[in-house]
Short mmCIF file of C-alpha atoms and ligand atoms in Angstrom, two decimals:
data_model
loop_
_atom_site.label_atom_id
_atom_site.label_comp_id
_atom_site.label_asym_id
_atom_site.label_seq_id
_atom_site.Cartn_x
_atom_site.Cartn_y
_atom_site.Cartn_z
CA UNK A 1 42.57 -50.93 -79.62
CA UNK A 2 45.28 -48.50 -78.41
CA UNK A 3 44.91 -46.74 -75.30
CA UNK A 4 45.49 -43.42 -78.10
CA UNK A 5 42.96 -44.79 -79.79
CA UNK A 6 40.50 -44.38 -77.15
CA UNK A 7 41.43 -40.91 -76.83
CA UNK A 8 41.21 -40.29 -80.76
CA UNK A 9 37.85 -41.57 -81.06
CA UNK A 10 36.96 -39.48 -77.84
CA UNK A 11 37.69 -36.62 -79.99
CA UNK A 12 36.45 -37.85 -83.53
CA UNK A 13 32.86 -38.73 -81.46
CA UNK A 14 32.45 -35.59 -79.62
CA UNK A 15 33.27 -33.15 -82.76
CA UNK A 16 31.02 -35.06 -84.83
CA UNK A 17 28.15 -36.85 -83.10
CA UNK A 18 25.81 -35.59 -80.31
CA UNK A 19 26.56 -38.77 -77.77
CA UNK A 20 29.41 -39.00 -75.50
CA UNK A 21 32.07 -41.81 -76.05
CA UNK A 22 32.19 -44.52 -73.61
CA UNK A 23 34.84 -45.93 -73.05
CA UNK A 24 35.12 -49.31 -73.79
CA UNK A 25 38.59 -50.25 -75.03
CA UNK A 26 40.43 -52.20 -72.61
CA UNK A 27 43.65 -50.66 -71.76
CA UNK A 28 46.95 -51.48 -74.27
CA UNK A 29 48.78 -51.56 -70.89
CA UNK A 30 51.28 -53.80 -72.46
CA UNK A 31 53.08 -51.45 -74.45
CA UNK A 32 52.80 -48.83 -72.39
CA UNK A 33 54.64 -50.72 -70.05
CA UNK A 34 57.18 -51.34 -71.94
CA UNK A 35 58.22 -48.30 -73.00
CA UNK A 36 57.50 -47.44 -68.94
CA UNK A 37 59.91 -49.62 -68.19
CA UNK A 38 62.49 -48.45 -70.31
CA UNK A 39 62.23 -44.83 -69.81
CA UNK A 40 61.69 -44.62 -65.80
CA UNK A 41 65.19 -44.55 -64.88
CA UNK A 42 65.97 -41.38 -67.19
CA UNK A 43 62.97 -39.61 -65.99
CA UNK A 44 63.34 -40.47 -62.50
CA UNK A 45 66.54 -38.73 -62.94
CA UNK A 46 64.92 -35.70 -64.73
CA UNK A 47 62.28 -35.32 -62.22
CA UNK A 48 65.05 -35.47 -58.98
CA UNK A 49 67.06 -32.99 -60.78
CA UNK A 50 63.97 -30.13 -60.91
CA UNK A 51 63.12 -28.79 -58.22
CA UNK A 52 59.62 -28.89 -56.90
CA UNK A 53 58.46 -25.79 -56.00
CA UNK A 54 55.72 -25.55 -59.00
CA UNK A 55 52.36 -24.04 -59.31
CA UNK A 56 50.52 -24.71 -61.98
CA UNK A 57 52.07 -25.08 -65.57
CA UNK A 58 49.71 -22.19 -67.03
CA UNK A 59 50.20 -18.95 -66.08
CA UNK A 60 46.53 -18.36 -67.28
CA UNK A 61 44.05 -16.72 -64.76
CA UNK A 62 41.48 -18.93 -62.88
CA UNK A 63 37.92 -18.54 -62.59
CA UNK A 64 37.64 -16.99 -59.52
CA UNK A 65 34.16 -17.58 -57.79
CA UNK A 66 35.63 -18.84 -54.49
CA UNK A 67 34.50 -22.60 -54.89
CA UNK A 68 36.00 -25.80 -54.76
CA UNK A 69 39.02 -24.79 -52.80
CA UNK A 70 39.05 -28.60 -52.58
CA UNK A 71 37.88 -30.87 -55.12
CA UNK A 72 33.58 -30.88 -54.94
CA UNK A 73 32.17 -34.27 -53.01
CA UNK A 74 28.34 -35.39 -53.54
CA UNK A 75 26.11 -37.64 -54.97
CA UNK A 76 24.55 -37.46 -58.83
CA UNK A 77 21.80 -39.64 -60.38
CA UNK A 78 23.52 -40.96 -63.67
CA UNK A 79 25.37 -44.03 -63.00
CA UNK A 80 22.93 -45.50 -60.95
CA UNK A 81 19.38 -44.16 -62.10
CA UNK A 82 20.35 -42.64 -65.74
CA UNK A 83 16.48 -40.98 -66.48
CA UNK A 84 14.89 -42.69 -63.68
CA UNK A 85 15.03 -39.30 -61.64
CA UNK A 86 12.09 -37.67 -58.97
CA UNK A 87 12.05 -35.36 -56.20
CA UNK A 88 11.56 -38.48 -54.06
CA UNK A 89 14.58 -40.08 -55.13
CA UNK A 90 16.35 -36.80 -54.27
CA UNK A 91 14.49 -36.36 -51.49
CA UNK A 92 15.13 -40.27 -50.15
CA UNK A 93 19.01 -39.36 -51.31
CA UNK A 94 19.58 -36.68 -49.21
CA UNK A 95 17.77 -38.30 -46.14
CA UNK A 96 20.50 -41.25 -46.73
CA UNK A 97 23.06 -38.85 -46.88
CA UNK A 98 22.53 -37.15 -43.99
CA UNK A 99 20.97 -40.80 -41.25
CA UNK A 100 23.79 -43.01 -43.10
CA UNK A 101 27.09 -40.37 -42.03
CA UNK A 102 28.07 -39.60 -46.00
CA UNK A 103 27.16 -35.61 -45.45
CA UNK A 104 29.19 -35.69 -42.48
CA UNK A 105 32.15 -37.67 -44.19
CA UNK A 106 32.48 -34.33 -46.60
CA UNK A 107 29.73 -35.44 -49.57
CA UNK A 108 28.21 -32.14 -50.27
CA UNK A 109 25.77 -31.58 -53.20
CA UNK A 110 23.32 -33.39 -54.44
CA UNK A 111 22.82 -33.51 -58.03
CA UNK A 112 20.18 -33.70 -60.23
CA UNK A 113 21.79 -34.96 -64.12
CA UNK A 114 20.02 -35.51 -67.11
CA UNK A 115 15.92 -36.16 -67.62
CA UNK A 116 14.40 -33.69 -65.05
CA UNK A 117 13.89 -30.84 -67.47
CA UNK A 118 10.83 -31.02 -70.06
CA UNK A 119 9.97 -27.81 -72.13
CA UNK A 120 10.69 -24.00 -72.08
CA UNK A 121 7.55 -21.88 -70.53
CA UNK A 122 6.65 -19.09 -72.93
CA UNK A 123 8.76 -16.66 -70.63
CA UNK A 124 11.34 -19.08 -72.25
CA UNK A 125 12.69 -21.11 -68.67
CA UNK A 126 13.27 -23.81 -68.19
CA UNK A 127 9.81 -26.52 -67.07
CA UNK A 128 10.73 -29.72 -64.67
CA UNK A 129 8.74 -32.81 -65.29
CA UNK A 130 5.78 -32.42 -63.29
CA UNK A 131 4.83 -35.54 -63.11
CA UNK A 132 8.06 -36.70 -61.60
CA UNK A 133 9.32 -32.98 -59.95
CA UNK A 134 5.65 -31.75 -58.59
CA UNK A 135 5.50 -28.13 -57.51
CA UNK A 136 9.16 -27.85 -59.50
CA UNK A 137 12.81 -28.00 -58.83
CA UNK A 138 12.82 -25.16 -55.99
CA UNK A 139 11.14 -26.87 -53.00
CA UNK A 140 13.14 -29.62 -53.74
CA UNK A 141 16.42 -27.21 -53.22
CA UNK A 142 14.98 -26.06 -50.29
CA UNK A 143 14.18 -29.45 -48.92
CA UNK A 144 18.07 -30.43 -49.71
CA UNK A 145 19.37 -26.67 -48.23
CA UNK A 146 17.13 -27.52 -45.17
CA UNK A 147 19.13 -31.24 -44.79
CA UNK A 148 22.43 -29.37 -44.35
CA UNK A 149 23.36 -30.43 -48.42
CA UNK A 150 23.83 -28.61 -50.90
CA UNK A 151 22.22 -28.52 -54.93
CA UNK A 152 22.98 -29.25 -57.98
CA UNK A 153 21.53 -29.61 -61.77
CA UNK A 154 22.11 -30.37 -65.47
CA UNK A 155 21.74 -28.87 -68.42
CA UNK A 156 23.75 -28.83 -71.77
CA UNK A 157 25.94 -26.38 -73.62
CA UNK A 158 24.17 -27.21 -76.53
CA UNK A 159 21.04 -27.41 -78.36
CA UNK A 160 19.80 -30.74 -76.63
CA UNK A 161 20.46 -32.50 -73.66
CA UNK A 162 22.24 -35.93 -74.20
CA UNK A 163 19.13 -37.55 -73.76
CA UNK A 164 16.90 -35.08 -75.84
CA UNK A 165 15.66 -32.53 -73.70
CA UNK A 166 16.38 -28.82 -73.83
CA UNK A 167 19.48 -27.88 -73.99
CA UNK A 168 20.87 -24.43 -72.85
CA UNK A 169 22.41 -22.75 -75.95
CA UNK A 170 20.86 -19.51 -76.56
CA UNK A 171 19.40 -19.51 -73.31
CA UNK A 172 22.15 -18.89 -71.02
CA UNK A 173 21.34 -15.75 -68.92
CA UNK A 174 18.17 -17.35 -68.49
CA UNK A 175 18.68 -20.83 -67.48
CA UNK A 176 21.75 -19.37 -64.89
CA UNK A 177 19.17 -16.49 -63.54
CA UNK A 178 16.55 -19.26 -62.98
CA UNK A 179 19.21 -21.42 -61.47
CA UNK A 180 19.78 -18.86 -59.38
CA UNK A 181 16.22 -18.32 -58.08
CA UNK A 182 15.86 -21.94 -57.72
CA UNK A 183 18.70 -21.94 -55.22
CA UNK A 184 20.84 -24.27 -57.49
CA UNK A 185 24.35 -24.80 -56.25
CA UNK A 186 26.44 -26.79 -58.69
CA UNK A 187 25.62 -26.94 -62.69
CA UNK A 188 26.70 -29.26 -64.54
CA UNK A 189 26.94 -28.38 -68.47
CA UNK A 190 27.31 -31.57 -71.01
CA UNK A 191 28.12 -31.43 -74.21
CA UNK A 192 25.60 -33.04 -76.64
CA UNK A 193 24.13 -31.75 -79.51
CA UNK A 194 26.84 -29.29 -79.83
CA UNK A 195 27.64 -29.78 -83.39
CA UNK A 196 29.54 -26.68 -84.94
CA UNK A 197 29.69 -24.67 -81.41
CA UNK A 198 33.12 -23.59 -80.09
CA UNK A 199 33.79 -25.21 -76.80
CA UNK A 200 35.92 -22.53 -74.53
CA UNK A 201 33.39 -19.91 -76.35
CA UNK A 202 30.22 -22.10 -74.99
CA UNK A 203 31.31 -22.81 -71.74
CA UNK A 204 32.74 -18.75 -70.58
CA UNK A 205 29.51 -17.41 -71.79
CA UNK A 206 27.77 -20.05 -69.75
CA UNK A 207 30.07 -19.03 -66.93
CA UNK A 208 29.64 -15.36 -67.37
CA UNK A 209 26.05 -15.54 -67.09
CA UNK A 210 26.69 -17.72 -63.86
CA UNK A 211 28.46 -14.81 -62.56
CA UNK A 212 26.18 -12.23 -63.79
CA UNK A 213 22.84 -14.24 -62.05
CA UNK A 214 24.89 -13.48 -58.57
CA UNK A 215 24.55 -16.77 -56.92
CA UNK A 216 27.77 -19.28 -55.74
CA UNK A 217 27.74 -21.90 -58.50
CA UNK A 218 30.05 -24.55 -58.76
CA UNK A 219 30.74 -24.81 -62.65
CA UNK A 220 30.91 -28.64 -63.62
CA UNK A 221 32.33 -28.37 -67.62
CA UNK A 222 31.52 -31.62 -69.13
CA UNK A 223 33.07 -32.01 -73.38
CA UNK A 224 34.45 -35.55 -72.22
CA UNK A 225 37.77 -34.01 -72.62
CA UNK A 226 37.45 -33.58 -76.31
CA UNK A 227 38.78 -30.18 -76.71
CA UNK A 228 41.61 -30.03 -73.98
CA UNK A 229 39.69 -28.24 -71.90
CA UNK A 230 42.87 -29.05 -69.24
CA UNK A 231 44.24 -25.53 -70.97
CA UNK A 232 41.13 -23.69 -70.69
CA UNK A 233 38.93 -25.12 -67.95
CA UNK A 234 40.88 -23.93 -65.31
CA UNK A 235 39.77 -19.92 -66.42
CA UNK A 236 36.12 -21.19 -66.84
CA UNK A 237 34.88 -23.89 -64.70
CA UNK A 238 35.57 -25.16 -61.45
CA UNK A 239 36.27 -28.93 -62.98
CA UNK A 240 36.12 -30.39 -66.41
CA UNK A 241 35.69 -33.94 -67.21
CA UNK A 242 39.00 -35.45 -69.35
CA UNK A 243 37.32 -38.31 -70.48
CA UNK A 244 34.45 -40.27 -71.68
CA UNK A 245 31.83 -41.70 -69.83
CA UNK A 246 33.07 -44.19 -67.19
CA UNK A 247 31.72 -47.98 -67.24
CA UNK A 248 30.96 -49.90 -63.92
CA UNK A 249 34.28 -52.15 -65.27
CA UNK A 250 37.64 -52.51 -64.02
CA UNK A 251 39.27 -51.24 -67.93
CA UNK A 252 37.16 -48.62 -67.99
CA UNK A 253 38.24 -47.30 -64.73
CA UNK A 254 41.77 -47.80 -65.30
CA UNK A 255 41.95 -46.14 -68.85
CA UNK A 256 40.55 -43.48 -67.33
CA UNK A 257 43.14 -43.14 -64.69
CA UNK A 258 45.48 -43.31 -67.47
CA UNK A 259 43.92 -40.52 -69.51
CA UNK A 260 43.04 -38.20 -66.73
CA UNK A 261 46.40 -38.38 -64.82
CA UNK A 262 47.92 -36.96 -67.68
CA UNK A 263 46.64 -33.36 -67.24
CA UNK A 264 47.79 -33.10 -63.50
CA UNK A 265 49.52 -29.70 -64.10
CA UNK A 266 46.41 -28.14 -64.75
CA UNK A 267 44.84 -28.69 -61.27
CA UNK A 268 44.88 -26.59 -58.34
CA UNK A 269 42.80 -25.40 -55.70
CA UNK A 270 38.95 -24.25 -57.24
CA UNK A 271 39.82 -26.12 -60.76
CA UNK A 272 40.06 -29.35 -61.36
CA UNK A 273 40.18 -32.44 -63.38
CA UNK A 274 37.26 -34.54 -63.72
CA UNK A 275 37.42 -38.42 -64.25
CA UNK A 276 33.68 -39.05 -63.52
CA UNK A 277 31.84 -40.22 -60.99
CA UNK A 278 32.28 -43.12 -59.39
CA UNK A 279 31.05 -46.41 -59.86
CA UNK A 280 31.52 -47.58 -56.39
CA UNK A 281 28.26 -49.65 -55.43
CA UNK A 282 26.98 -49.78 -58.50
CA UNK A 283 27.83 -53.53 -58.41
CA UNK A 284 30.28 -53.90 -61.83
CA UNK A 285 33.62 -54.39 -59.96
CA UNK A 286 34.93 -56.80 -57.14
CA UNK A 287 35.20 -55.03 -53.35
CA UNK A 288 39.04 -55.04 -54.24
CA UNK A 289 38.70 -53.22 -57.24
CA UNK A 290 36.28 -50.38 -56.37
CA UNK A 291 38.49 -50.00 -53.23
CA UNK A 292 41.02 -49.39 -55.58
CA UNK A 293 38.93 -47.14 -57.66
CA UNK A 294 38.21 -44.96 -54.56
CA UNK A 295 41.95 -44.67 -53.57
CA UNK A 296 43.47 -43.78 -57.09
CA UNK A 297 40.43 -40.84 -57.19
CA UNK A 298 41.58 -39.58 -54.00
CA UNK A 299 45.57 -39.60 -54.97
CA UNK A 300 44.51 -37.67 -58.51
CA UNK A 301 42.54 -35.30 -56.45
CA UNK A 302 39.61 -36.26 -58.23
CA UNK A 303 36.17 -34.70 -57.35
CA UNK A 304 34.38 -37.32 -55.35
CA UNK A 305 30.70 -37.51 -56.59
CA UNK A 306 29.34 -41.03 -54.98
CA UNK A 307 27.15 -42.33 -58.21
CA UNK A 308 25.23 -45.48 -56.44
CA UNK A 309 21.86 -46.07 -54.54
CA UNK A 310 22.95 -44.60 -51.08
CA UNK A 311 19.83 -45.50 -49.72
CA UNK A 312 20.22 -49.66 -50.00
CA UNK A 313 24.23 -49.36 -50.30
CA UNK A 314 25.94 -52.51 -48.49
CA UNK A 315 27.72 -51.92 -45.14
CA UNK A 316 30.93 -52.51 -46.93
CA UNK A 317 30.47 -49.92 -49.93
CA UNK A 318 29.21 -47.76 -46.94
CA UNK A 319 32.50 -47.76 -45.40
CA UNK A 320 34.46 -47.70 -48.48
CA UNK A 321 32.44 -44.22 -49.37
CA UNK A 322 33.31 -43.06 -46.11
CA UNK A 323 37.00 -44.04 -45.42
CA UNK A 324 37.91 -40.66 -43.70
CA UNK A 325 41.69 -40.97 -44.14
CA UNK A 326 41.72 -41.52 -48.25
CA UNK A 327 38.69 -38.70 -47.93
CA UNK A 328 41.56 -36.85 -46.49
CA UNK A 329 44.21 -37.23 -49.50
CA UNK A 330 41.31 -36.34 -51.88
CA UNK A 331 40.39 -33.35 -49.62
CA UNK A 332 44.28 -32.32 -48.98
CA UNK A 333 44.42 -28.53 -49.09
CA UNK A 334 47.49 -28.27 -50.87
CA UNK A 335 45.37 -29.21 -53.94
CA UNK A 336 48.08 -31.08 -55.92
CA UNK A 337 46.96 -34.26 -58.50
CA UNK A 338 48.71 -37.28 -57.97
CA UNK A 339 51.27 -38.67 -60.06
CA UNK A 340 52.58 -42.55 -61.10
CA UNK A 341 56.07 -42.43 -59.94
CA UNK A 342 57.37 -45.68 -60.03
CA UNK A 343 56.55 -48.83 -62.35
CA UNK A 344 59.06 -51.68 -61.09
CA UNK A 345 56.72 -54.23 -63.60
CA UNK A 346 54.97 -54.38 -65.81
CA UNK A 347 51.43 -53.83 -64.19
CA UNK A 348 52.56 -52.61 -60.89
CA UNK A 349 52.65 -49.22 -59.54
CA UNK A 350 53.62 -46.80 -57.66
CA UNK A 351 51.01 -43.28 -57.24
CA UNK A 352 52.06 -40.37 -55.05
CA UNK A 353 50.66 -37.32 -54.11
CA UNK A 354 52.09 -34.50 -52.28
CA UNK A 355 50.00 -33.27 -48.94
CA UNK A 356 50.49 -29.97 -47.33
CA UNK A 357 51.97 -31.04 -44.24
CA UNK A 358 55.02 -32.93 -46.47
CA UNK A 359 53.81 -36.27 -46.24
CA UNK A 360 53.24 -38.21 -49.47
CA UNK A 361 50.30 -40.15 -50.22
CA UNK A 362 51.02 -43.47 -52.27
CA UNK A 363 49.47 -45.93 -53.90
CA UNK A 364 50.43 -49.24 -54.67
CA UNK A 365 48.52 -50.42 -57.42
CA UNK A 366 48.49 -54.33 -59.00
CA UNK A 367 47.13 -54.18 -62.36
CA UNK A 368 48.04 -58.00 -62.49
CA UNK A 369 45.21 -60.74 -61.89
CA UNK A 370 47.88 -62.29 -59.57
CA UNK A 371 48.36 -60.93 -55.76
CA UNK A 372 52.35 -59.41 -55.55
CA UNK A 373 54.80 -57.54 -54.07
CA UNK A 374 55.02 -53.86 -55.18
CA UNK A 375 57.75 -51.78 -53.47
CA UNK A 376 58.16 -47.84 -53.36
CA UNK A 377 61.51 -46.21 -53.09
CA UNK A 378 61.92 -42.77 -51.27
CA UNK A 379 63.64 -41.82 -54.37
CA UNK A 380 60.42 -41.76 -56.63
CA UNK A 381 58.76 -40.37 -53.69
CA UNK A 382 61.06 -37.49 -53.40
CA UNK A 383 61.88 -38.61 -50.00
CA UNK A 384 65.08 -39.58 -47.76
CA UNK A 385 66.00 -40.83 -44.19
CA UNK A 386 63.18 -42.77 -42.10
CA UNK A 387 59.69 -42.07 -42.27
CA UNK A 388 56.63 -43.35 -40.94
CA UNK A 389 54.54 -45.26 -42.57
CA UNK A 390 50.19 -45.53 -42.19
CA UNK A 391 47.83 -47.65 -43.69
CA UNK A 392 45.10 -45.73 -44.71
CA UNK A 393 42.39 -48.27 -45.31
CA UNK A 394 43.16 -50.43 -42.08
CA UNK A 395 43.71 -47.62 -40.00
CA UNK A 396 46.99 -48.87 -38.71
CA UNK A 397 50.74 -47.63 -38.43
CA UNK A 398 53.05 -50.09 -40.12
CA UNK A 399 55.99 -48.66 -39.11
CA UNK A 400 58.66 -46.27 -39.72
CA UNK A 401 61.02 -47.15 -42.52
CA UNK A 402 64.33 -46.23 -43.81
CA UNK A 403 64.29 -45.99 -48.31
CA UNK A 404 61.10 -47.91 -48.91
CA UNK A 405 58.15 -49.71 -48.30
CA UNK A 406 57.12 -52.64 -49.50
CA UNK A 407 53.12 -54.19 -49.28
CA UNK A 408 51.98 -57.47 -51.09
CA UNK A 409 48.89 -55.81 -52.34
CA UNK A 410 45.84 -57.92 -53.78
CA UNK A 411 45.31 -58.58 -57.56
CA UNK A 412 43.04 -55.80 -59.14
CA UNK A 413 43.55 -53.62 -55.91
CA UNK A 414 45.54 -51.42 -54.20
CA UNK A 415 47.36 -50.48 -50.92
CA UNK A 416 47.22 -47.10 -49.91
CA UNK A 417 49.78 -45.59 -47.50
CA UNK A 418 50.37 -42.02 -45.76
CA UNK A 419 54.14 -41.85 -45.64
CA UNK A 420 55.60 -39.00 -43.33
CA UNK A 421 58.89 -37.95 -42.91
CA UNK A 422 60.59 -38.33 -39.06
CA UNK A 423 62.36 -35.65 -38.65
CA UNK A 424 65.52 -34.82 -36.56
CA UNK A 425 66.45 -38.35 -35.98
CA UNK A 426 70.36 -38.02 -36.66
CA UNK A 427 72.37 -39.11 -39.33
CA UNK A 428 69.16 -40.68 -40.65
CA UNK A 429 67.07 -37.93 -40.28
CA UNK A 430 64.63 -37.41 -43.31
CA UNK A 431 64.58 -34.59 -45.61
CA UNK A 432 62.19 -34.41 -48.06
CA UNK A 433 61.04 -31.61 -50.98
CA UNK A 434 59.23 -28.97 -48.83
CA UNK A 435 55.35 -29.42 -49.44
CA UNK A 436 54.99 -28.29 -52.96
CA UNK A 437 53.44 -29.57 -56.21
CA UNK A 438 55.25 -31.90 -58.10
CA UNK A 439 56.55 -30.57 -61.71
CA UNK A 440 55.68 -31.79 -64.74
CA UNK A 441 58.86 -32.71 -65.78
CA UNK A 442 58.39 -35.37 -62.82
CA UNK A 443 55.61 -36.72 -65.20
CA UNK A 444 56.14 -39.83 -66.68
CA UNK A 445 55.46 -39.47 -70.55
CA UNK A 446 52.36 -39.80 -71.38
CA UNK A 447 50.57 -43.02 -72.84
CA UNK A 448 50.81 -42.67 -76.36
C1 LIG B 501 26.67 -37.64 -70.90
C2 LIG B 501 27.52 -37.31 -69.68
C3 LIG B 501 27.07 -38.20 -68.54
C4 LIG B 501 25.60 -37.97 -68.24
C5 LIG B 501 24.78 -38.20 -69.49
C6 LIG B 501 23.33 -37.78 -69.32
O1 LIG B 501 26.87 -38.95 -71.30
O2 LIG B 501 28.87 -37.48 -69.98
O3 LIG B 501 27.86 -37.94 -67.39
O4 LIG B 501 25.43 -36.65 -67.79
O5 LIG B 501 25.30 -37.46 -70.59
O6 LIG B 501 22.60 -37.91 -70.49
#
């Protein structure tokens, strides 16, 4: 199957059935990279001669509720314990966030997704399991508020959840007034059961009755990306998902970074793309590969929701989670989505993202099963003159460097480097664009 492929039977699924797609299709990187290959050089060229100095591509307003200045960090329940949800397991969750560092390293909210919710009450709101939720869903808020953390829940824009419970359609003031009361944080709103409904019409009336119920609510929009909600997410949530569901599985992660990293334009500070949680932990991908996973989320300034058991997590995914200088290039206040810049093979890589104080983020990603060489030029990365050059996972400086950097980086894995311009050092002296956002027309095509 095509990577488009993927994407068209995204769509076809979601307008027609109530399930998500997965995705499952390994990605067509071949071709992809062929035509890469052959188009770089012109749009290299493009991209150096725009300027950089871009915003966002859509002059269209954003939701404006203050949240998410940076892209939302926390923990959800789905990848790792699908309907196997209780207040202990939140309860236990938050605990581990807080004794194991991961609140402190910037993870947030803790989310409640799918399978907590039961019935309507005659008053019509919404009814928690009680068998698995006693006393409800607000003393477990409070129990999270009181750990320093933050809440979040599910529910669905339509008439069902994904997994059969009660969906929100037709009940919006009330489910985002008793969200409210409960001290809920951060909704998320799927996308089942949704036959015949208008997604951007859904979605602003659930955020206007988030508004009108008066409470700070992150808005998590999640149609799998099936009705380009890149154009109108930013004016109605605070992050929409691009894609289907992600798969503990190498492909799946990478066609997702090659679907989601097509919308870049469309993020900015309190609105942003959505890839899906991660998978790190979860035990489907080699140490190499999640680390690589972790890296290219941070460089698309992807929201970082940890999906794994972070109360038995190994030492190793414990570190990974809470790598403070990739948390950093996720976190980066400038708020601009990483880009592929460079592809000097066939499977090989080069991902950059802008930070605010002019330095560049990169990744160096081998797609290969075979351990290489990839190289980055200062001239995809916008930059010129020397520049030093850190090692974000190893915590070391490699150097400074004059016109690029080279790394033999593992099969299935990544390097990740902070590359900052020296400046007045002479003749050699780097210049680089002045932090901005890159512009689209930097954007390699997309994978078609
Ligand atoms: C959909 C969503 C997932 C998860 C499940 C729950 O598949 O895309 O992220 O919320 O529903 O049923």
């Amino acid at each position: 199957m095509r990577l488009s492929d993927v994407k068209l039977v995204s769509v076809a699924r979601a307008r027609h059935v109530s399930a998500p797609p997965r995705l499952r299709a390994p990605l067509a990187a071949r071709n992809f990279n062929a035509i890469m290959s052959a188009r770089f050089p012109t749009l290299l060229c493009l991209a150096l001669v725009f300027g950089t100095g871009h915003t966002r591509s859509s002059s269209a307003p954003l939701l404006d509720n203050g949240l998410a200045r940076t892209p939302p960090m926390g923990w959800n329940s789905w990848n790792h314990f699908h309907c196997n949800v209780s207040a202990q397991l939140i309860r236990e969750t938050a605990d581990a966030m807080v004794s194991g560092g991961l609140r402190d390293a910037g993870y947030q909210y803790v989310v409640i997704d799918d399978c907590w919710q039961v019935a309507r009450d005659r008053a019509g709101r919404l009814v928690a399991d009680s068998a698995r939720f006693p006393g409800g869903i607000k003393p477990l808020a409070d129990y999270v508020h009181s750990k320093g953390l933050k809440f979040g829940i599910y529910t669905d824009a339509g008439r069902l959840t994904c997994q059969g419970r009660p969906g929100t359609y037709g009940s919006e003031e009330i489910d985002a007034r008793t969200f409210a009361e409960w001290g809920v944080d951060y909704v998320k709103e799927d996308w089942c059961n949704s036959e015949g409904l208008d997604a951007p019409t859904q979605y602003a009336k659930f955020r206007d009755a988030l508004a009108k119920a008066g409470r700070p609510i992150v808005f998590s929009i999640c149609e799998w990306g099936s009705n380009q909600p890149w154009e109108w997410g930013p004016r109605t949530g605070n992050l929409w998902r691009t894609t289907g569901d992600i798969g503990d599985r190498w492909a799946s992660m990478i066609a997702i970074l090659d679907l989601s990293s097509q919308h870049g334009h469309a993020a900015s500070p309190g609105a942003w793309n959505d890839p899906d949680m991660l998978e790190v932990g979860n035990g489907g991908m080699t140490d190499d590969e999640y680390r690589a996973h972790f890296s290219l989320w941070a460089v698309m300034a992807a929201p970082l929701m940890a999906g794994n058991d972070v109360r038995t997590m190994t030492a190793v995914t414990h570190d990974m989670l809470t790598t403070k200088e990739v948390i950093a290039v996720d976190q980066d206040s400038l708020g601009a989505q990483g880009m592929l810049v460079q592809e000097p093979a066939p499977d090989l890589q080069v991902w950059s993202k802008p930070l605010a104080d002019g330095s560049r983020a990169v990744v160096l990603l081998n797609r290969s099963g075979l351990q290489t060489v990839i190289t980055a030029s200062w001239r995809a990365l916008g930059l010129r003159g020397s520049a030093r050059v850190r090692d974000l996972w190893t915590h070391s400086d490699v150097g400074v460097m004059t016109d690029r950097f080279n790394a033999t980086v593992p099969a299935h894995g990544v390097v990740m480097v902070r590359i900052t311009p020296v400046t007045g050092g002479g003749r050699n002296s780097s210049t680089s664009a002045p932090p901005s956002r890159q512009t689209p027309s930097r954007l390699p095509a997309p994978r078609r």
